[in-house]
C-alpha cells in the first residue's frame, strides 16, 4: 500500500507524527509533504525535529518540489491523508489553487478519484471554512474533524490521538488496531478520564 501524507500548519502536528509512526510499523509506503507552517507547529508543539519526522516516512518531498512523483496522476497511490489540515490548506484544496506540492498532490488525488481524507482542525469555524469543507466533500474528499469521541472512556491523551488517527486510517482502508471499537454498551469498561470535580 502507498499513501501520500500531508502535514500542514494547523495545531495537532502530533496527529501527523502518530499516523506516520503507525504506518511505518504496518509497512505502508508513505510519501510525506510538510508545509513550512507545519515545520513551525512541529517545533512549537512537539519534541520532534524535522529530521526525526522525515525518518518516519518512506520518502519525504520538498514542499516546493512540483517535479516530485506525487505531483503526477500517473504515479499510482492508494490515497492521501492531510493530518492535520489547516484552513489555509483546506482553502487551497477547495479552490484547486495548487501552488505547493501538498496542494498539488491533493488536487491529483481528487482528479484521479482516489481517497482524500482531510483531518481539519480549527474552532470555531467561519462560513468560509464550512463552505470549503462542503466543496471538498462534493469533489469526493472526506472531511474528518480532529474531534475524538468519549464513549470508549479514553484514559490518556495518547488514546484520544489514536482515536482520531485510527478513524482517518479506517477511511483509507488501513488495517490497524488503534481504535477501541464500539461493541455495545455492555462491553465498555467502567473507568474513564478523571474529572477534577463532580
Ligand atoms: C501554533 C500554531 C497553531 C495553529 N493552529 C491552527 C489551527 O488549528 N488551524 C488553522 O487553520 N491554522 C492554524 N494555525 C495557522 C496556520 O499555521 C497558518 O494559517 C498557516 O499559514 C497555514 O499554512 P499551511 O496551510 O501552508 O500549513 C496555527 C499556527 C500556529 C503557529
Short mmCIF file of N, CA, C and O and ligand atoms in Angstrom, two decimals, residues 7-11 35-38 40-41 44-45 85-89 100 121-122, ligand 1:
data_model
loop_
_atom_site.label_atom_id
_atom_site.label_comp_id
_atom_site.label_asym_id
_atom_site.label_seq_id
_atom_site.Cartn_x
_atom_site.Cartn_y
_atom_site.Cartn_z
N UNK A 7 1.33 17.07 6.01
CA UNK A 7 1.20 17.70 7.33
C UNK A 7 1.23 19.20 7.11
O UNK A 7 2.20 19.74 6.56
N UNK A 8 0.14 19.88 7.50
CA UNK A 8 0.09 21.34 7.34
C UNK A 8 0.13 21.98 8.72
O UNK A 8 0.22 21.32 9.74
N UNK A 9 0.03 23.33 8.73
CA UNK A 9 0.34 24.07 9.95
C UNK A 9 -0.81 24.31 10.91
O UNK A 9 -0.81 25.31 11.62
N UNK A 10 -1.79 23.42 10.94
CA UNK A 10 -2.82 23.51 11.98
C UNK A 10 -2.26 22.93 13.27
O UNK A 10 -1.32 22.13 13.25
N UNK A 11 -2.86 23.30 14.38
CA UNK A 11 -2.47 22.71 15.65
C UNK A 11 -2.75 21.20 15.59
O UNK A 11 -3.70 20.76 14.95
N UNK A 35 4.26 21.35 5.04
CA UNK A 35 4.32 22.78 4.69
C UNK A 35 5.30 23.49 5.61
O UNK A 35 5.70 22.95 6.66
N UNK A 36 5.64 24.72 5.25
CA UNK A 36 6.56 25.49 6.11
C UNK A 36 5.93 25.75 7.48
O UNK A 36 6.60 25.70 8.51
N UNK A 37 4.62 26.01 7.49
CA UNK A 37 3.94 26.24 8.77
C UNK A 37 3.93 24.97 9.62
O UNK A 37 4.00 25.04 10.86
N UNK A 38 3.87 23.80 8.98
CA UNK A 38 3.91 22.53 9.73
C UNK A 38 5.25 22.40 10.45
O UNK A 38 5.29 21.91 11.59
N UNK A 40 6.88 24.69 11.72
CA UNK A 40 6.76 25.55 12.92
C UNK A 40 5.93 24.88 14.01
O UNK A 40 6.29 24.91 15.18
N UNK A 41 4.80 24.28 13.62
CA UNK A 41 3.95 23.66 14.65
C UNK A 41 4.65 22.42 15.23
O UNK A 41 4.54 22.15 16.43
N UNK A 44 7.00 23.92 17.71
CA UNK A 44 6.34 24.56 18.86
C UNK A 44 5.55 23.57 19.73
O UNK A 44 5.43 23.76 20.94
N UNK A 45 5.00 22.55 19.10
CA UNK A 45 4.04 21.70 19.82
C UNK A 45 4.59 20.33 20.23
O UNK A 45 3.93 19.64 21.02
N UNK A 85 -4.99 19.28 8.91
CA UNK A 85 -5.23 20.13 7.74
C UNK A 85 -5.66 21.52 8.22
O UNK A 85 -6.70 21.66 8.88
N UNK A 86 -4.86 22.52 7.89
CA UNK A 86 -5.18 23.91 8.28
C UNK A 86 -6.30 24.46 7.37
O UNK A 86 -6.57 23.90 6.30
N UNK A 87 -6.89 25.55 7.79
CA UNK A 87 -7.94 26.19 7.00
C UNK A 87 -7.37 26.77 5.71
O UNK A 87 -8.05 26.84 4.69
N UNK A 88 -6.10 27.14 5.75
CA UNK A 88 -5.46 27.65 4.52
C UNK A 88 -5.26 26.52 3.51
O UNK A 88 -5.58 26.67 2.33
N UNK A 89 -4.76 25.38 4.00
CA UNK A 89 -4.57 24.25 3.08
C UNK A 89 -5.93 23.75 2.58
O UNK A 89 -6.08 23.41 1.40
N UNK A 100 1.64 24.63 -4.03
CA UNK A 100 2.74 23.89 -3.40
C UNK A 100 2.48 22.40 -3.62
O UNK A 100 1.42 22.01 -4.13
N UNK A 121 -8.61 21.04 11.41
CA UNK A 121 -8.55 21.48 12.80
C UNK A 121 -8.61 23.01 12.87
O UNK A 121 -7.69 23.70 12.42
N UNK A 122 -9.72 23.47 13.40
CA UNK A 122 -9.91 24.90 13.71
C UNK A 122 -11.17 25.01 14.53
O UNK A 122 -12.06 24.16 14.42
C1 LIG B 1 0.99 27.08 16.96
C2 LIG B 1 0.08 27.34 15.79
C3 LIG B 1 -1.15 26.74 15.75
C4 LIG B 1 -2.02 26.95 14.67
N1 LIG B 1 -3.22 26.31 14.67
C5 LIG B 1 -4.01 26.41 13.59
C6 LIG B 1 -5.19 25.63 13.52
O1 LIG B 1 -5.54 24.87 14.42
N2 LIG B 1 -5.94 25.71 12.37
C7 LIG B 1 -5.57 26.50 11.31
O2 LIG B 1 -6.28 26.52 10.32
N3 LIG B 1 -4.46 27.27 11.37
C8 LIG B 1 -3.65 27.23 12.46
N4 LIG B 1 -2.51 27.97 12.52
C9 LIG B 1 -2.22 28.92 11.44
C10 LIG B 1 -1.58 28.27 10.24
O3 LIG B 1 -0.33 27.70 10.59
C11 LIG B 1 -1.39 29.35 9.15
O4 LIG B 1 -2.62 29.76 8.64
C12 LIG B 1 -0.52 28.88 8.03
O5 LIG B 1 -0.40 29.88 7.06
C13 LIG B 1 -1.04 27.62 7.38
O6 LIG B 1 -0.22 27.29 6.30
P1 LIG B 1 -0.24 25.86 5.61
O7 LIG B 1 -1.67 25.55 5.33
O8 LIG B 1 0.55 26.06 4.36
O9 LIG B 1 0.39 24.90 6.53
C14 LIG B 1 -1.63 27.79 13.60
C15 LIG B 1 -0.38 28.40 13.65
C16 LIG B 1 0.47 28.19 14.73
C17 LIG B 1 1.81 28.84 14.74
#
